[in-house]
Every structure is written in C-alpha cells, then in structure tokens.
Amino acid sequence: MSDWLSPEEWTAVRLSLKVALAAMAASVVPGIAVALLLERGRFWGRQALDVLVHLPLVLPPVVVGYALLLGFGRRGPIGAFLADHLGIVLSFRWTGAALACAVMGFPLLVRAVRLSIEAVDRKLEDAAGTLGAHPVWVFLVVTLPLILPGILAGMVLSFAKAMGEFGATITFVSNIPGETQTIPSAIYTLTQVPGGEGGALRLTLVSVAISVGALWVSEWMARRVRRRLLAR
C-alpha cells in the first residue's frame, strides 16, 4: 500500500486509523455506563441526558466542532484548565480530532449497547441476585456477556463514524497535514487542487476497504460470541 499511496496519503491513512481507534477506545466504558443509566436508571434529568447524548446525531457536525472549540479550545474553560494545569492541549492536535470523533460516534455506540441491554432477560439477573451475587458481579458475569454483541456492534459503528468524520474535526482541529489531516480532510483537500482526483480516488477506496473490513470483523466476532453463549 505504501507504493500505491503517496507519503502524504499514507500519513493521512495512518492518522485516521489512530484517531478512529482512540475515539472508539475512549468511548467504550462511558458508552456502556451511559447506556445502563438510560435503560435501567430512574432519576431526575434522565430525559435531558438522553437528549444530550443523542444531540450530535441531529446537530450539524460543524456546530458540534464549534462547541468543542469553545469549550476545549486553548481559551475555552475546559481547554484552558487542561492546558494550564495538566499540559494537555486538544485544539489543533490529533487528540482533539479523536475527541471530536468520539463525540460524534458516541450516540451510535450508546444506542447499540442500550438495545442489547433492553433485550436481556431480567430473570437471569434476578436469579443470580437471589443466590447472593453482588450487583457488580451479576453485571460482569451475566449481563456483560449477553450484551457483548451489542458492544461490538457499537464499537464498529463508533469506529466507522470516526473514520468518516469531517465537519466537527475540521472545525475543531483544522486540516493540518501530518497532525490533524485525516482521510476525509485529505480527500477534501485533493479535490480542491488540480490533478488531485487520483489521490482522492485512492483514499476513497482505502476508506471503503477499511470500513468494509471493520464491519466484517465485527460480524465475525459477534457470531463467535453468540455461538459461545448458546453453547453454555
């Protein structure tokens, strides 16, 4: 692939994979926790949390990116605190691109996990509870294996969304080659310059191949998990 792609295109591919994997990994645990809260929790503000989680799905990505810039930018309240006290700068860095991708893909992960939790037979959890198992242990031993296919599906959706994210990323971290220029940003840049159509086509094919491969791996893993569960 390194011979087929130019060094700049190969850099964009590697950066996209790094950003997408970081965004997905950072979303898994919070996504499971939020899905549990929304599906099983009964508390004041639950509806507001539901709206907040799914808001990136209906807002223009540019609006989400601008909101991140206001909050996590160098002069934003959260960004200034992170930079001054922890030395963490997110704006115009690849870590900021990962944050933007995580925010955009988070609702998809939460939705997939929440549907899996909804499908769990509560009698199985109740039976474990009557035997004296702690709720945390019930979740780890009973609930988590049952919702694992949904978690895998949510992870793939989050990864795929991160691979294709453009509006929020370019607004928050700009389009800096080698630092924040992911595949979508690189394709956009190549379509704006004469003779860039070939590079845009190559990156488009790479993006399609990665997405199809991720979906195939997810489906394969989900089938293996289901077979193991049915074999118990």
mmCIF file with all atom_site columns, N, CA and C in Angstrom, residues 12-48:
data_model
loop_
_atom_site.group_PDB
_atom_site.id
_atom_site.type_symbol
_atom_site.label_atom_id
_atom_site.label_alt_id
_atom_site.label_comp_id
_atom_site.label_asym_id
_atom_site.label_entity_id
_atom_site.label_seq_id
_atom_site.pdbx_PDB_ins_code
_atom_site.Cartn_x
_atom_site.Cartn_y
_atom_site.Cartn_z
_atom_site.occupancy
_atom_site.B_iso_or_equiv
_atom_site.pdbx_formal_charge
_atom_site.auth_seq_id
_atom_site.auth_comp_id
_atom_site.auth_asym_id
_atom_site.auth_atom_id
_atom_site.pdbx_PDB_model_num
ATOM 1   N N  . ALA A 1 12 ? -2.082  10.298 6.045  1.00 0.00 ? 12 ALA A N  1
ATOM 2   C CA . ALA A 1 12 ? -3.498  10.540 6.355  1.00 0.00 ? 12 ALA A CA 1
ATOM 3   C C  . ALA A 1 12 ? -4.198  9.244  6.757  1.00 0.00 ? 12 ALA A C  1
ATOM 4   N N  . VAL A 1 13 ? -3.863  8.124  6.097  1.00 0.00 ? 13 VAL A N  1
ATOM 5   C CA . VAL A 1 13 ? -4.477  6.830  6.432  1.00 0.00 ? 13 VAL A CA 1
ATOM 6   C C  . VAL A 1 13 ? -4.078  6.406  7.847  1.00 0.00 ? 13 VAL A C  1
ATOM 7   N N  . ARG A 1 14 ? -2.801  6.478  8.153  1.00 0.00 ? 14 ARG A N  1
ATOM 8   C CA . ARG A 1 14 ? -2.337  6.087  9.492  1.00 0.00 ? 14 ARG A CA 1
ATOM 9   C C  . ARG A 1 14 ? -2.939  6.972  10.570 1.00 0.00 ? 14 ARG A C  1
ATOM 10  N N  . LEU A 1 15 ? -3.020  8.279  10.289 1.00 0.00 ? 15 LEU A N  1
ATOM 11  C CA . LEU A 1 15 ? -3.596  9.193  11.272 1.00 0.00 ? 15 LEU A CA 1
ATOM 12  C C  . LEU A 1 15 ? -5.079  8.902  11.481 1.00 0.00 ? 15 LEU A C  1
ATOM 13  N N  . SER A 1 16 ? -5.800  8.595  10.401 1.00 0.00 ? 16 SER A N  1
ATOM 14  C CA . SER A 1 16 ? -7.224  8.269  10.522 1.00 0.00 ? 16 SER A CA 1
ATOM 15  C C  . SER A 1 16 ? -7.433  7.029  11.381 1.00 0.00 ? 16 SER A C  1
ATOM 16  N N  . LEU A 1 17 ? -6.606  6.005  11.164 1.00 0.00 ? 17 LEU A N  1
ATOM 17  C CA . LEU A 1 17 ? -6.725  4.785  11.962 1.00 0.00 ? 17 LEU A CA 1
ATOM 18  C C  . LEU A 1 17 ? -6.425  5.070  13.432 1.00 0.00 ? 17 LEU A C  1
ATOM 19  N N  . LYS A 1 18 ? -5.391  5.870  13.689 1.00 0.00 ? 18 LYS A N  1
ATOM 20  C CA . LYS A 1 18 ? -5.042  6.201  15.066 1.00 0.00 ? 18 LYS A CA 1
ATOM 21  C C  . LYS A 1 18 ? -6.153  6.985  15.744 1.00 0.00 ? 18 LYS A C  1
ATOM 22  N N  . VAL A 1 19 ? -6.698  7.964  15.034 1.00 0.00 ? 19 VAL A N  1
ATOM 23  C CA . VAL A 1 19 ? -7.776  8.780  15.594 1.00 0.00 ? 19 VAL A CA 1
ATOM 24  C C  . VAL A 1 19 ? -9.022  7.944  15.837 1.00 0.00 ? 19 VAL A C  1
ATOM 25  N N  . ALA A 1 20 ? -9.390  7.112  14.863 1.00 0.00 ? 20 ALA A N  1
ATOM 26  C CA . ALA A 1 20 ? -10.602 6.300  14.992 1.00 0.00 ? 20 ALA A CA 1
ATOM 27  C C  . ALA A 1 20 ? -10.483 5.283  16.121 1.00 0.00 ? 20 ALA A C  1
ATOM 28  N N  . LEU A 1 21 ? -9.326  4.635  16.229 1.00 0.00 ? 21 LEU A N  1
ATOM 29  C CA . LEU A 1 21 ? -9.134  3.654  17.300 1.00 0.00 ? 21 LEU A CA 1
ATOM 30  C C  . LEU A 1 21 ? -9.139  4.325  18.669 1.00 0.00 ? 21 LEU A C  1
ATOM 31  N N  . ALA A 1 22 ? -8.505  5.505  18.770 1.00 0.00 ? 22 ALA A N  1
ATOM 32  C CA . ALA A 1 22 ? -8.505  6.225  20.045 1.00 0.00 ? 22 ALA A CA 1
ATOM 33  C C  . ALA A 1 22 ? -9.909  6.679  20.417 1.00 0.00 ? 22 ALA A C  1
ATOM 34  N N  . ALA A 1 23 ? -10.657 7.180  19.443 1.00 0.00 ? 23 ALA A N  1
ATOM 35  C CA . ALA A 1 23 ? -12.028 7.619  19.710 1.00 0.00 ? 23 ALA A CA 1
ATOM 36  C C  . ALA A 1 23 ? -12.906 6.455  20.156 1.00 0.00 ? 23 ALA A C  1
ATOM 37  N N  . MET A 1 24 ? -12.759 5.321  19.492 1.00 0.00 ? 24 MET A N  1
ATOM 38  C CA . MET A 1 24 ? -13.543 4.145  19.851 1.00 0.00 ? 24 MET A CA 1
ATOM 39  C C  . MET A 1 24 ? -13.179 3.644  21.241 1.00 0.00 ? 24 MET A C  1
ATOM 40  N N  . ALA A 1 25 ? -11.888 3.529  21.525 1.00 0.00 ? 25 ALA A N  1
ATOM 41  C CA . ALA A 1 25 ? -11.454 3.016  22.823 1.00 0.00 ? 25 ALA A CA 1
ATOM 42  C C  . ALA A 1 25 ? -11.900 3.928  23.963 1.00 0.00 ? 25 ALA A C  1
ATOM 43  N N  . ALA A 1 26 ? -11.847 5.235  23.742 1.00 0.00 ? 26 ALA A N  1
ATOM 44  C CA . ALA A 1 26 ? -12.241 6.166  24.788 1.00 0.00 ? 26 ALA A CA 1
ATOM 45  C C  . ALA A 1 26 ? -13.738 6.172  25.033 1.00 0.00 ? 26 ALA A C  1
ATOM 46  N N  . SER A 1 27 ? -14.517 5.670  24.078 1.00 0.00 ? 27 SER A N  1
ATOM 47  C CA . SER A 1 27 ? -15.974 5.725  24.190 1.00 0.00 ? 27 SER A CA 1
ATOM 48  C C  . SER A 1 27 ? -16.591 4.482  24.808 1.00 0.00 ? 27 SER A C  1
ATOM 49  N N  . VAL A 1 28 ? -15.858 3.360  24.840 1.00 0.00 ? 28 VAL A N  1
ATOM 50  C CA . VAL A 1 28 ? -16.478 2.084  25.205 1.00 0.00 ? 28 VAL A CA 1
ATOM 51  C C  . VAL A 1 28 ? -17.013 2.096  26.632 1.00 0.00 ? 28 VAL A C  1
ATOM 52  N N  . VAL A 1 29 ? -16.149 2.349  27.610 1.00 0.00 ? 29 VAL A N  1
ATOM 53  C CA . VAL A 1 29 ? -16.585 2.292  29.008 1.00 0.00 ? 29 VAL A CA 1
ATOM 54  C C  . VAL A 1 29 ? -17.639 3.357  29.314 1.00 0.00 ? 29 VAL A C  1
ATOM 55  N N  . PRO A 1 30 ? -17.434 4.640  28.942 1.00 0.00 ? 30 PRO A N  1
ATOM 56  C CA . PRO A 1 30 ? -18.503 5.621  29.172 1.00 0.00 ? 30 PRO A CA 1
ATOM 57  C C  . PRO A 1 30 ? -19.792 5.267  28.439 1.00 0.00 ? 30 PRO A C  1
ATOM 58  N N  . GLY A 1 31 ? -19.662 4.689  27.230 1.00 0.00 ? 31 GLY A N  1
ATOM 59  C CA . GLY A 1 31 ? -20.852 4.327  26.477 1.00 0.00 ? 31 GLY A CA 1
ATOM 60  C C  . GLY A 1 31 ? -21.675 3.251  27.163 1.00 0.00 ? 31 GLY A C  1
ATOM 61  N N  . ILE A 1 32 ? -21.004 2.242  27.724 1.00 0.00 ? 32 ILE A N  1
ATOM 62  C CA . ILE A 1 32 ? -21.711 1.187  28.456 1.00 0.00 ? 32 ILE A CA 1
ATOM 63  C C  . ILE A 1 32 ? -22.382 1.771  29.697 1.00 0.00 ? 32 ILE A C  1
ATOM 64  N N  . ALA A 1 33 ? -21.663 2.634  30.409 1.00 0.00 ? 33 ALA A N  1
ATOM 65  C CA . ALA A 1 33 ? -22.216 3.233  31.629 1.00 0.00 ? 33 ALA A CA 1
ATOM 66  C C  . ALA A 1 33 ? -23.440 4.087  31.319 1.00 0.00 ? 33 ALA A C  1
ATOM 67  N N  . VAL A 1 34 ? -23.347 4.909  30.276 1.00 0.00 ? 34 VAL A N  1
ATOM 68  C CA . VAL A 1 34 ? -24.478 5.778  29.920 1.00 0.00 ? 34 VAL A CA 1
ATOM 69  C C  . VAL A 1 34 ? -25.654 4.949  29.421 1.00 0.00 ? 34 VAL A C  1
ATOM 70  N N  . ALA A 1 35 ? -25.381 3.895  28.651 1.00 0.00 ? 35 ALA A N  1
ATOM 71  C CA . ALA A 1 35 ? -26.456 3.030  28.173 1.00 0.00 ? 35 ALA A CA 1
ATOM 72  C C  . ALA A 1 35 ? -27.187 2.365  29.345 1.00 0.00 ? 35 ALA A C  1
ATOM 73  N N  . LEU A 1 36 ? -26.433 1.931  30.353 1.00 0.00 ? 36 LEU A N  1
ATOM 74  C CA . LEU A 1 36 ? -27.060 1.358  31.550 1.00 0.00 ? 36 LEU A CA 1
ATOM 75  C C  . LEU A 1 36 ? -27.917 2.391  32.277 1.00 0.00 ? 36 LEU A C  1
ATOM 76  N N  . LEU A 1 37 ? -27.400 3.601  32.396 1.00 0.00 ? 37 LEU A N  1
ATOM 77  C CA . LEU A 1 37 ? -28.152 4.651  33.070 1.00 0.00 ? 37 LEU A CA 1
ATOM 78  C C  . LEU A 1 37 ? -29.460 4.953  32.340 1.00 0.00 ? 37 LEU A C  1
ATOM 79  N N  . LEU A 1 38 ? -29.384 5.060  31.022 1.00 0.00 ? 38 LEU A N  1
ATOM 80  C CA . LEU A 1 38 ? -30.569 5.411  30.257 1.00 0.00 ? 38 LEU A CA 1
ATOM 81  C C  . LEU A 1 38 ? -31.592 4.277  30.212 1.00 0.00 ? 38 LEU A C  1
ATOM 82  N N  . GLU A 1 39 ? -31.117 3.028  30.232 1.00 0.00 ? 39 GLU A N  1
ATOM 83  C CA . GLU A 1 39 ? -32.038 1.895  30.123 1.00 0.00 ? 39 GLU A CA 1
ATOM 84  C C  . GLU A 1 39 ? -32.567 1.431  31.476 1.00 0.00 ? 39 GLU A C  1
ATOM 85  N N  . ARG A 1 40 ? -31.722 1.440  32.483 1.00 0.00 ? 40 ARG A N  1
ATOM 86  C CA . ARG A 1 40 ? -32.120 0.909  33.780 1.00 0.00 ? 40 ARG A CA 1
ATOM 87  C C  . ARG A 1 40 ? -32.341 2.001  34.831 1.00 0.00 ? 40 ARG A C  1
ATOM 88  N N  . GLY A 1 41 ? -31.758 3.169  34.632 1.00 0.00 ? 41 GLY A N  1
ATOM 89  C CA . GLY A 1 41 ? -31.825 4.212  35.653 1.00 0.00 ? 41 GLY A CA 1
ATOM 90  C C  . GLY A 1 41 ? -33.186 4.881  35.733 1.00 0.00 ? 41 GLY A C  1
ATOM 91  N N  . ARG A 1 42 ? -33.516 5.292  36.918 1.00 0.00 ? 42 ARG A N  1
ATOM 92  C CA . ARG A 1 42 ? -34.735 6.069  37.165 1.00 0.00 ? 42 ARG A CA 1
ATOM 93  C C  . ARG A 1 42 ? -34.334 7.262  38.017 1.00 0.00 ? 42 ARG A C  1
ATOM 94  N N  . PHE A 1 43 ? -34.063 8.385  37.384 1.00 0.00 ? 43 PHE A N  1
ATOM 95  C CA . PHE A 1 43 ? -33.568 9.545  38.108 1.00 0.00 ? 43 PHE A CA 1
ATOM 96  C C  . PHE A 1 43 ? -34.035 10.804 37.405 1.00 0.00 ? 43 PHE A C  1
ATOM 97  N N  . TRP A 1 44 ? -34.021 11.903 38.158 1.00 0.00 ? 44 TRP A N  1
ATOM 98  C CA . TRP A 1 44 ? -34.416 13.177 37.590 1.00 0.00 ? 44 TRP A CA 1
ATOM 99  C C  . TRP A 1 44 ? -33.360 13.636 36.586 1.00 0.00 ? 44 TRP A C  1
ATOM 100 N N  . GLY A 1 45 ? -33.803 14.066 35.427 1.00 0.00 ? 45 GLY A N  1
ATOM 101 C CA . GLY A 1 45 ? -32.878 14.502 34.388 1.00 0.00 ? 45 GLY A CA 1
ATOM 102 C C  . GLY A 1 45 ? -32.505 13.420 33.394 1.00 0.00 ? 45 GLY A C  1
ATOM 103 N N  . ARG A 1 46 ? -33.141 12.261 33.520 1.00 0.00 ? 46 ARG A N  1
ATOM 104 C CA . ARG A 1 46 ? -32.825 11.160 32.599 1.00 0.00 ? 46 ARG A CA 1
ATOM 105 C C  . ARG A 1 46 ? -33.148 11.538 31.156 1.00 0.00 ? 46 ARG A C  1
ATOM 106 N N  . GLN A 1 47 ? -34.286 12.204 30.959 1.00 0.00 ? 47 GLN A N  1
ATOM 107 C CA . GLN A 1 47 ? -34.666 12.616 29.610 1.00 0.00 ? 47 GLN A CA 1
ATOM 108 C C  . GLN A 1 47 ? -33.690 13.648 29.048 1.00 0.00 ? 47 GLN A C  1
ATOM 109 N N  . ALA A 1 48 ? -33.239 14.544 29.921 1.00 0.00 ? 48 ALA A N  1
ATOM 110 C CA . ALA A 1 48 ? -32.272 15.548 29.476 1.00 0.00 ? 48 ALA A CA 1
ATOM 111 C C  . ALA A 1 48 ? -30.947 14.892 29.074 1.00 0.00 ? 48 ALA A C  1
#
